[in-house]
Short mmCIF file of C-alpha atoms in Angstrom, two decimals:
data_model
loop_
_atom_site.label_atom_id
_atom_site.label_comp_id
_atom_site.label_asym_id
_atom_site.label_seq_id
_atom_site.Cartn_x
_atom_site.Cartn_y
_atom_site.Cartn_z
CA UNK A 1 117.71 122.33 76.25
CA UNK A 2 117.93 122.69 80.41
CA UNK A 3 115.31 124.97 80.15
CA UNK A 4 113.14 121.86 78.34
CA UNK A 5 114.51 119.34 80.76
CA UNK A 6 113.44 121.48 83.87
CA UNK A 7 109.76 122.01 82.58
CA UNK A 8 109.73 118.21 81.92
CA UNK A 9 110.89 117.69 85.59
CA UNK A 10 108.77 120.55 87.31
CA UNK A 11 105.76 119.03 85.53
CA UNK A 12 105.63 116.00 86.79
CA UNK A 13 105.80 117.13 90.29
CA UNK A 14 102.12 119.07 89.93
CA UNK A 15 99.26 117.07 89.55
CA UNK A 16 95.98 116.33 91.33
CA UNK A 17 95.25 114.14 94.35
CA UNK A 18 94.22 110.95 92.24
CA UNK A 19 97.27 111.53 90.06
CA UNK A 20 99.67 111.69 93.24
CA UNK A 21 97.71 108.34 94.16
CA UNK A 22 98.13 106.72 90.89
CA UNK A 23 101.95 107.22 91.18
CA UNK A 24 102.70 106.44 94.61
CA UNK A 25 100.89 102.84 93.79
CA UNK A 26 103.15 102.56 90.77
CA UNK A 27 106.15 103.53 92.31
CA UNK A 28 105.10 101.15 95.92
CA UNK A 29 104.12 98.18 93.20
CA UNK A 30 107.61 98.49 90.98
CA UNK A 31 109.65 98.67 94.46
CA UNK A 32 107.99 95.32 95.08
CA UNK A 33 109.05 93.74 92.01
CA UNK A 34 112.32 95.35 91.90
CA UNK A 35 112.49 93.56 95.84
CA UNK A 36 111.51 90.36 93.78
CA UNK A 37 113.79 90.58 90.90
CA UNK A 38 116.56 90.87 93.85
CA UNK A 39 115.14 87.40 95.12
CA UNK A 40 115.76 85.93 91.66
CA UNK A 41 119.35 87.11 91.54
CA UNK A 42 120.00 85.84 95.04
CA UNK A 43 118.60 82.77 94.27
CA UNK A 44 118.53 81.79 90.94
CA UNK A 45 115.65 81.41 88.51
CA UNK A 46 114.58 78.65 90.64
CA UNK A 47 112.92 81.08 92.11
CA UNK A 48 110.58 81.09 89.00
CA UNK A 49 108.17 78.23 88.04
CA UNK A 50 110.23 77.90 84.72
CA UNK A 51 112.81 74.82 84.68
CA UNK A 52 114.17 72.55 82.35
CA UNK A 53 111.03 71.61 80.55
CA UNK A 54 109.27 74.75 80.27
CA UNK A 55 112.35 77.36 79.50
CA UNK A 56 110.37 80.42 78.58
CA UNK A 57 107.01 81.78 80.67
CA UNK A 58 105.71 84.26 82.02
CA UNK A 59 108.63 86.74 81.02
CA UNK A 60 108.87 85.52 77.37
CA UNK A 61 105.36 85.79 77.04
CA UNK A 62 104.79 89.23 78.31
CA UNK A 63 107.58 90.54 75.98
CA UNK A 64 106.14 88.94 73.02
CA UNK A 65 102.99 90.78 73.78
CA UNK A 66 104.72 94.24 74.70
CA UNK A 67 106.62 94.51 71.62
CA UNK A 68 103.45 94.13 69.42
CA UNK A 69 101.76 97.26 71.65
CA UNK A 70 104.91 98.94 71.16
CA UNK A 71 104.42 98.16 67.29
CA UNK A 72 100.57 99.12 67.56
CA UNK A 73 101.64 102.96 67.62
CA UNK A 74 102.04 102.83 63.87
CA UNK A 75 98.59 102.12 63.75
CA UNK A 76 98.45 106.38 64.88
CA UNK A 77 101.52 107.40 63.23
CA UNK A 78 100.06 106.65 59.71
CA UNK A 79 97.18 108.48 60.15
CA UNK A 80 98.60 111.05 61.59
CA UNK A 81 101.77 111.54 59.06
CA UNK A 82 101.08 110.18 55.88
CA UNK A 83 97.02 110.79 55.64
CA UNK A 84 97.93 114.51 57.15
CA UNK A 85 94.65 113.71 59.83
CA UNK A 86 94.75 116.91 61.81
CA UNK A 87 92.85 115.74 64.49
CA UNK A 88 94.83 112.48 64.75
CA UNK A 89 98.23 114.72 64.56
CA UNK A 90 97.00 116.27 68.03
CA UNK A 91 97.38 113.20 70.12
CA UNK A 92 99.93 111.14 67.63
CA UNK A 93 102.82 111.92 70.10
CA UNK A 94 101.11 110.32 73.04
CA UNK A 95 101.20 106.75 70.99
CA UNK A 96 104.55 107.41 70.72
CA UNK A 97 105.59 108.09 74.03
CA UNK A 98 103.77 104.95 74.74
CA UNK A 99 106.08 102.81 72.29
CA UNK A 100 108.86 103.73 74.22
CA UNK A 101 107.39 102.56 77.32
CA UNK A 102 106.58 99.65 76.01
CA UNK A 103 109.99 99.02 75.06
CA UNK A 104 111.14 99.95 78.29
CA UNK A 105 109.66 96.82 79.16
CA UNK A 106 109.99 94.68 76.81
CA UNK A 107 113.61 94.90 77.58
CA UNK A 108 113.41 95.01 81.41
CA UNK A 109 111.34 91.69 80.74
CA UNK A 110 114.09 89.63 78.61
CA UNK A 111 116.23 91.04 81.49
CA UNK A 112 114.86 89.39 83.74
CA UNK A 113 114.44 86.29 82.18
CA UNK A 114 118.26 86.06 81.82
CA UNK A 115 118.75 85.14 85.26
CA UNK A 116 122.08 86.64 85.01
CA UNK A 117 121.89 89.98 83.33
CA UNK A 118 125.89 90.61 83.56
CA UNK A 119 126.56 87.56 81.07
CA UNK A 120 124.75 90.10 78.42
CA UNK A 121 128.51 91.22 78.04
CA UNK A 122 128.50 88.24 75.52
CA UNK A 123 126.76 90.06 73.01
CA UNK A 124 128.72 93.04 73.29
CA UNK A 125 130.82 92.82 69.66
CA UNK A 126 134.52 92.35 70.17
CA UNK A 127 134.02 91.96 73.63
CA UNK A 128 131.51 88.82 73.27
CA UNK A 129 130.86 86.85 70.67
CA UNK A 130 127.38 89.00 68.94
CA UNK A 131 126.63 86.42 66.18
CA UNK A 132 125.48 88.69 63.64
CA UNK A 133 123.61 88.33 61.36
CA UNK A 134 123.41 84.30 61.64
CA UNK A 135 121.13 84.72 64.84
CA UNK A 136 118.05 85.86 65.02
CA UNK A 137 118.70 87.04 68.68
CA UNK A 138 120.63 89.62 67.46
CA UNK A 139 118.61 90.94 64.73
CA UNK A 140 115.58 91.41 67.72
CA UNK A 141 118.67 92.91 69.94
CA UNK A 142 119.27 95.46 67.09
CA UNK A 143 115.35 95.93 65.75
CA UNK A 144 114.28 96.71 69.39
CA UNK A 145 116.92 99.34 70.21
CA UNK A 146 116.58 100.97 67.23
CA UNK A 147 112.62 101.18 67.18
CA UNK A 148 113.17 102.72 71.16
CA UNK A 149 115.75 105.32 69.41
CA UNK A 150 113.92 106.40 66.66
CA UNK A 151 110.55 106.88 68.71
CA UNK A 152 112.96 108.36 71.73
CA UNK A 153 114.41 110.96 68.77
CA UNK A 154 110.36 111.64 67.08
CA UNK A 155 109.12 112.10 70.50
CA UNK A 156 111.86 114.52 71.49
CA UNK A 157 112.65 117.03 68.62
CA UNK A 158 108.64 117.71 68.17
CA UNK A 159 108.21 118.15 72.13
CA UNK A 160 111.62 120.19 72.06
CA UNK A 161 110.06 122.42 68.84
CA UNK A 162 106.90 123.00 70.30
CA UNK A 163 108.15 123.56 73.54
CA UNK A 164 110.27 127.24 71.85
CA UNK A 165 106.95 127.77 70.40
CA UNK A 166 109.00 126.79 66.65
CA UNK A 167 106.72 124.61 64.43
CA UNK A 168 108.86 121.43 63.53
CA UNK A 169 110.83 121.17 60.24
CA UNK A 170 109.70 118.31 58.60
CA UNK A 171 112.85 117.70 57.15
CA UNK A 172 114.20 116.82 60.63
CA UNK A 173 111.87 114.51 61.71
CA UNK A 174 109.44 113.34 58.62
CA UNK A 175 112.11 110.72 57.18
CA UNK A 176 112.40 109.25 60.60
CA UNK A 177 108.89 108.88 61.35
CA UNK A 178 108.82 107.24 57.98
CA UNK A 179 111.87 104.90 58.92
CA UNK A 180 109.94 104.32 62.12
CA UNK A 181 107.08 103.28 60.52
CA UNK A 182 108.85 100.60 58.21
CA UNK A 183 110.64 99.50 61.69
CA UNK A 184 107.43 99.08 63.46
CA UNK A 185 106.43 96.15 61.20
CA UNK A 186 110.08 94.77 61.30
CA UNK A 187 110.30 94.37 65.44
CA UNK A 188 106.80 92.31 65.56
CA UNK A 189 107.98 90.36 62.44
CA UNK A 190 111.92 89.85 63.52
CA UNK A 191 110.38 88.32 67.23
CA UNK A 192 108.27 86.32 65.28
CA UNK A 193 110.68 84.64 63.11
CA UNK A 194 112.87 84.30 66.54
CA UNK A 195 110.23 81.74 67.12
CA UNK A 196 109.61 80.08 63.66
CA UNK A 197 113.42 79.82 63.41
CA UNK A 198 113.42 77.09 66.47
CA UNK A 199 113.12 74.07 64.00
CA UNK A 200 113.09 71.81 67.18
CA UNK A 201 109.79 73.15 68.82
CA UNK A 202 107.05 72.58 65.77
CA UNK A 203 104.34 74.24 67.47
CA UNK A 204 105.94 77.08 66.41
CA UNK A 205 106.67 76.30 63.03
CA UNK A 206 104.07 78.10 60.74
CA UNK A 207 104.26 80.87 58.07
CA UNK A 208 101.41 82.45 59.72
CA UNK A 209 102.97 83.60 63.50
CA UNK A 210 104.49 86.71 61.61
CA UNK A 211 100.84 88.47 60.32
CA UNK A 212 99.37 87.00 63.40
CA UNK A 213 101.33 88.98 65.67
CA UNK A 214 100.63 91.99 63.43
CA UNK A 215 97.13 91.73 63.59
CA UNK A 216 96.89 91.05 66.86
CA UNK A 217 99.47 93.87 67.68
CA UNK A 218 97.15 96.33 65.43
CA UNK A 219 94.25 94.98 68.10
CA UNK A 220 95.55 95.33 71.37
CA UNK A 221 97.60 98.45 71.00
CA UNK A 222 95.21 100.86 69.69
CA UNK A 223 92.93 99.25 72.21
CA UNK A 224 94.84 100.46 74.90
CA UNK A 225 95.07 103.91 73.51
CA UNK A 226 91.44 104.61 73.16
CA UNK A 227 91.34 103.93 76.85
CA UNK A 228 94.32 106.25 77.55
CA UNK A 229 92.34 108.71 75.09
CA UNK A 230 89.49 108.84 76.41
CA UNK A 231 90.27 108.88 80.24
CA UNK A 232 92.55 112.44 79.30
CA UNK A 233 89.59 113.35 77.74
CA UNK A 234 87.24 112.96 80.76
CA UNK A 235 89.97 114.47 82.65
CA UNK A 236 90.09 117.37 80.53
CA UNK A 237 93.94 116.75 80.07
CA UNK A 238 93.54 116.74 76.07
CA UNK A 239 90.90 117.59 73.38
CA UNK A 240 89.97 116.08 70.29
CA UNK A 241 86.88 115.21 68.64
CA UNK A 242 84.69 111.70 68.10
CA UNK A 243 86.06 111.48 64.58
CA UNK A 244 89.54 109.75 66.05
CA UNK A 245 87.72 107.51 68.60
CA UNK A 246 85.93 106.37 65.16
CA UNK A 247 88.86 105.90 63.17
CA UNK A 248 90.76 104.34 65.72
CA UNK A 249 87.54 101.29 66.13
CA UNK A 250 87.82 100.80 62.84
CA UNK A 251 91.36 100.24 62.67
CA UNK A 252 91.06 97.37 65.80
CA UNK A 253 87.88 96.04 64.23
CA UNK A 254 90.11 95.11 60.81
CA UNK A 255 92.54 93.89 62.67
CA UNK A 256 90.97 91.90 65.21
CA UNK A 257 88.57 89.97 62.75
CA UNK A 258 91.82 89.72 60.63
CA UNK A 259 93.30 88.20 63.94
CA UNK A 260 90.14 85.56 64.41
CA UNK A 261 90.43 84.62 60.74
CA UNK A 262 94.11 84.05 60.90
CA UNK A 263 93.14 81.51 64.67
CA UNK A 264 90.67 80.38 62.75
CA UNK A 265 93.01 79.20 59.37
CA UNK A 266 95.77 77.74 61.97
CA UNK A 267 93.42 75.26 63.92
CA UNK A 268 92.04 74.06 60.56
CA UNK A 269 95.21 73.47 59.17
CA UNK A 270 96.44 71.76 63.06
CA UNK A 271 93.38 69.48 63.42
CA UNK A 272 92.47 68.52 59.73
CA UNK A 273 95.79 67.21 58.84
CA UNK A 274 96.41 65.39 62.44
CA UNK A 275 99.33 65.55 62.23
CA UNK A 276 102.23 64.34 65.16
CA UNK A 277 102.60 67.99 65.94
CA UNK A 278 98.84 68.63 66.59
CA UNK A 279 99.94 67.09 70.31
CA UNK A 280 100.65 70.77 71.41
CA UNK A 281 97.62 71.84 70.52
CA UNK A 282 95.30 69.32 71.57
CA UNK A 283 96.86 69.99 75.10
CA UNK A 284 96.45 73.70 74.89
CA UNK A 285 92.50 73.44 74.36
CA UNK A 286 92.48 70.69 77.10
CA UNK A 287 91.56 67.64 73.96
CA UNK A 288 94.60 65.64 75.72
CA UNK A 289 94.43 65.03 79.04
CA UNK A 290 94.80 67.60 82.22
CA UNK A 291 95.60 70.94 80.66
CA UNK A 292 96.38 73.98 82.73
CA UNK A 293 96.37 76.40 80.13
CA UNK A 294 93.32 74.81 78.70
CA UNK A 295 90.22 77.34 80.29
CA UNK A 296 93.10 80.62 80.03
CA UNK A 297 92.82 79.69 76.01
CA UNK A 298 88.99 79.30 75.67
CA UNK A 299 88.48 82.42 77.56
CA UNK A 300 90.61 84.54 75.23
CA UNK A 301 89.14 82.75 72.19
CA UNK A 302 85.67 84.19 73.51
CA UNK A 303 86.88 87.44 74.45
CA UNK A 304 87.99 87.77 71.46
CA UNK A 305 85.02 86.91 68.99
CA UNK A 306 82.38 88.48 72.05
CA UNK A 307 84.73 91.98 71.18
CA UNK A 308 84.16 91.76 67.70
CA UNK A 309 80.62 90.92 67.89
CA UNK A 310 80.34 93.80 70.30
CA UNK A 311 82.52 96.39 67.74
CA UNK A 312 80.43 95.10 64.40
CA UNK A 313 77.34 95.99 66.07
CA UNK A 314 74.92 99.37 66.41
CA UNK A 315 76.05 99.29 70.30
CA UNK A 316 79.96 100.30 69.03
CA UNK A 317 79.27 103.48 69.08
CA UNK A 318 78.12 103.53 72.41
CA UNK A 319 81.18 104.83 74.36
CA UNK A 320 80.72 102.29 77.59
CA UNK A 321 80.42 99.20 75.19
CA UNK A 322 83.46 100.13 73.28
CA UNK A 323 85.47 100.59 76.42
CA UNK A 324 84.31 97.58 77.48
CA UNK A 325 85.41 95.59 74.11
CA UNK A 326 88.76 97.12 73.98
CA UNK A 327 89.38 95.95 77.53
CA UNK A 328 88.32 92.47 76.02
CA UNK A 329 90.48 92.68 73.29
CA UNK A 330 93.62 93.51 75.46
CA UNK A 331 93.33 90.39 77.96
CA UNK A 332 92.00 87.93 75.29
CA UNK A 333 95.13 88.89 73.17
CA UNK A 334 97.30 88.90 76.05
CA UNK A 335 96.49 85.72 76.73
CA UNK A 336 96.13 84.42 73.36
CA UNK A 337 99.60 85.46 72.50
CA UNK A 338 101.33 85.41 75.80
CA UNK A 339 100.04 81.93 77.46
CA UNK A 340 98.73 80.69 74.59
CA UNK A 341 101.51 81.10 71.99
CA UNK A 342 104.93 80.78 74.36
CA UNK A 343 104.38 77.68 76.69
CA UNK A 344 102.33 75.55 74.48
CA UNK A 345 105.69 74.95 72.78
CA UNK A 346 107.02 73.15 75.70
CA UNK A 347 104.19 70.67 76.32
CA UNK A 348 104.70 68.05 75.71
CA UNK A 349 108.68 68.52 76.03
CA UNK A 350 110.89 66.56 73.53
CA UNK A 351 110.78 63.70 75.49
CA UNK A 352 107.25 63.58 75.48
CA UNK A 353 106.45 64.49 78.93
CA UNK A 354 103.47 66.31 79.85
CA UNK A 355 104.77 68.96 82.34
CA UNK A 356 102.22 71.85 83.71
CA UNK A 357 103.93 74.77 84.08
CA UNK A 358 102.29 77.42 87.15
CA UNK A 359 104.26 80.81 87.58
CA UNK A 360 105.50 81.06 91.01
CA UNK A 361 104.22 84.27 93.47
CA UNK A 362 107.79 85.52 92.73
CA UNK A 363 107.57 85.34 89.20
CA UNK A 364 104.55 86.96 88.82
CA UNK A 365 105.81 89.70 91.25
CA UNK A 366 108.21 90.75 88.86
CA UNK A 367 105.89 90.65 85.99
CA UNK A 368 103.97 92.99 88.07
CA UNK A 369 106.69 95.22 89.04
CA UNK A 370 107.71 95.50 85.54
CA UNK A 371 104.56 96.45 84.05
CA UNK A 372 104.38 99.01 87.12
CA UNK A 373 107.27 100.48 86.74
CA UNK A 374 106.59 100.56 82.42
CA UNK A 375 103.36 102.72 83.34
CA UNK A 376 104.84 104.58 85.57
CA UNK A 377 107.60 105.72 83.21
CA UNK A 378 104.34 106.14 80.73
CA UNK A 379 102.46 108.27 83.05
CA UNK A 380 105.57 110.80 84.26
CA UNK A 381 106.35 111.50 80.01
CA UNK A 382 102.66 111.96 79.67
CA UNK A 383 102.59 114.74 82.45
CA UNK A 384 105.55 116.40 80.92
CA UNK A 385 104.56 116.66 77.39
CA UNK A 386 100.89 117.45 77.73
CA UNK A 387 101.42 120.68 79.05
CA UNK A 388 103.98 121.34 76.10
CA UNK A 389 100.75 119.98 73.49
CA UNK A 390 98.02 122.20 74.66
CA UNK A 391 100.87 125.26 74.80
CA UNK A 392 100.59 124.90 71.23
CA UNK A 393 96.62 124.44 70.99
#
């Protein structure tokens, strides 16, 4: 097991120029956010643009996002396990590797959002007070560790197989992949009801946030994987054929028109009925007064539907337009669901007051130290277990 630890380590330490580049800038942007996040703690989160009106921002909302690309990876693991796609089996692991990034962050982001990370001793059983299973904290607390263990386990034994030249026994590692599969849907759907559950902030309150965030999650995260693809492609890191690209559109074409529809069904329901609780979303499309969030909205709502025009046409198959719409898809759903879905909630507040909320620099700092130091975690797995891969091609 050294032996596998040492070629893991060695690896990352050989790379070309651009790839010594891409790490130093991850490593100099997380040091900057880390140098932020020790702002915070110094001086509170009134260091953020978050206060008592709007609670949750930019943290909340990038973790809502992450955990549905950590989720995405599914999306690859079905394929790839229960289909038996060959060519799909080559780069599965890579998905997964991702998913634990992702989680990486999503709990480095509800970290930081804390404020002060040593009261998590609270929800240590016996210790603190974990309200299980009457909280729906806890059930995300539990769902998100054990997705990060399962994929940490998957990700490990078939590297560690491959890596003695042994061909993995599927007894080992099949029913996990299985569990993990069944888990995938139950993190996106367990953060969702985290929100539905809050009975006092209505905007929140429909049966449709769970399959939302699914669909969306099916959208953004394979997305980001045919990028990943096809730049170790170009780069000659990995090989595979067309055939996955293609399967992989189709699967964020379903999903992202399955995504629209669901928008779609939501603001019908919202603006027909007018009901009290359509105040939220008047003031996210900018129908009630001065709205902030109101252009950040209708540019994700056109991302989105230009993408899926753009993927339902003859051009999809060009590979420049379909980079192009997958980039499209990722910031109009990370907007969508991020901006659009967290801080709505707070505007008005209960009072009634119409508060803008604006991120400060040192919020967003951390936000981008986070997602720095996520890909850069991302990037140094990728380095190690690629070599191990194309050992066994």
């Amino acid at each position: 097991m050294i032996q596998f630890f040492v070629h893991g380590f060695i690896s990352t330490f050989r790379g070309s120029r651009t790839y010594w580049l891409w790490v130093t800038f991850l490593l100099a942007v997380s040091l900057i956010g880390l140098n932020a996040w020790a702002r915070q703690l110094a001086h509170g989160l009134a260091t953020s643009g978050m206060g008592d009106e709007v609670s949750w921002g930019m943290y909340i909302a990038n973790f809502v996002f992450l955990v549905g690309m950590a989720a995405a990876a599914v999306m690859m693991v079905i394929p790839a396990y229960i289909f038996k796609d060959r060519e799909m089996h080559k780069i599965v692991v890579l998905s997964e590797l991702f998913a634990v990034a992702a989680m990486v962050m999503c709990i480095l982001f509800v970290t930081v959002d804390l404020g002060r990370p040593d009261r998590i001793w609270h929800m240590v059983p016996r210790l603190g007070y974990f309200n299980w299973p009457g909280s729906m904290l806890t059930w995300d607390v539990l769902v998100l560790n054990g997705y990060l263990l399962l994929n940490l386990y998957v990700c490990f034994y078939v590297l560690y197989s491959r890596f003695h030249g042994r061909k993995p026994k599927p007894a080992l590692y099949i029913p996990v992949v299985f569990l993990a599969i069944g888990w995938a849907f139950s993190i996106h759907t367990t953060t969702a009801f985290l929100f539905q559950g809050l009975g006092g902030r209505p905007f929140w309150n429909s049966g449709l946030i769970a399959p939302r965030f699914l669909a969306s999650a099916f959208a953004a995260g394979p997305s980001f994987m045919i990028l990943v693809f096809l730049f170790l492609r170009k780069s000659g890191a990995i090989t595979f054929n067309d055939q996955v690209i293609g399967r992989i559109r189709v699967i964020i074409t379903v999903s992202l028109l399955i995504n629209i529809f669901f928008a779609g069904s939501e603001l019908f329901a919202e603006f027909y009925s007018d009901s009290k609780h359509v105040v939220h979303f008047s003031h996210l499309f900018g129908l009630h007064g001065e709205s902030l969030l109101a252009p950040w909205i209708w540019t994700a709502l056109g991302l989105n539907v230009a993408a899926a025009i753009l993927l339902l046409s003859p051009a999809r198959r060009n590979q420049g337009v379909l980079i192009v719409a997958c980039m499209m898809i990722i910031v109009g759903i990370w907007t969508e669901k991020g901006l659009g879905f967290v801080i709505p909630a707070f505007i008005p507040t209960t009072l009634g007051d119409f508060v803008q909320y604006v991120p400060s620099v040192n919020e967003l700092l951390v936000c981008v130290g986070v997602w720095a130091f996520g890909l850069l975690v991302y990037t140094l797995m990728l380095k190690g277990a690629i070599p191990i891969i194309n050992r066994e091609e």
